[in-house]
Amino acid sequence: RAVIDRVAASAAAHYASDCPMAGHQIESGLASGAAPEHPLRLLRLAYGL
């Protein structure tokens, strides 16, 4: 629950996890239901690719 609270408090536009199961657990705990992003997708977005 601590990780879910930190993700929610950060109000980040994106979040990722190196573990797919953990990412989906975070998603299920967020009120917004925001889905996790793959870490490599975030790199692609950061570099505009």
Coordinates of C-alpha atoms in Angstrom, one line a residue, residues 12-17 20 22-39:
A12 CA 2.8 11.8 -12.1
A13 CA 1.6 11.6 -15.7
H14 CA 3.3 8.2 -16.1
Y15 CA 4.6 5.4 -13.8
A16 CA 6.4 2.2 -14.5
S17 CA 7.5 -0.9 -12.7
P20 CA 4.5 -6.4 -14.6
A22 CA 3.6 -5.2 -9.4
G23 CA 2.6 -2.6 -12.0
H24 CA -0.9 -4.1 -12.3
Q25 CA -1.2 -4.3 -8.5
I26 CA -0.4 -0.5 -8.3
E27 CA -3.0 0.1 -11.1
S28 CA -5.7 -1.7 -9.2
G29 CA -5.0 0.4 -6.1
L30 CA -5.1 3.8 -7.7
A31 CA -8.4 5.6 -7.7
S32 CA -7.7 6.9 -11.3
G33 CA -7.0 3.4 -12.5
A34 CA -4.0 4.7 -14.6
A35 CA -2.2 1.9 -16.3
P36 CA 1.6 1.4 -15.8
E37 CA 3.9 2.1 -18.8
H38 CA 6.7 -0.1 -19.9
P39 CA 10.1 1.4 -18.9

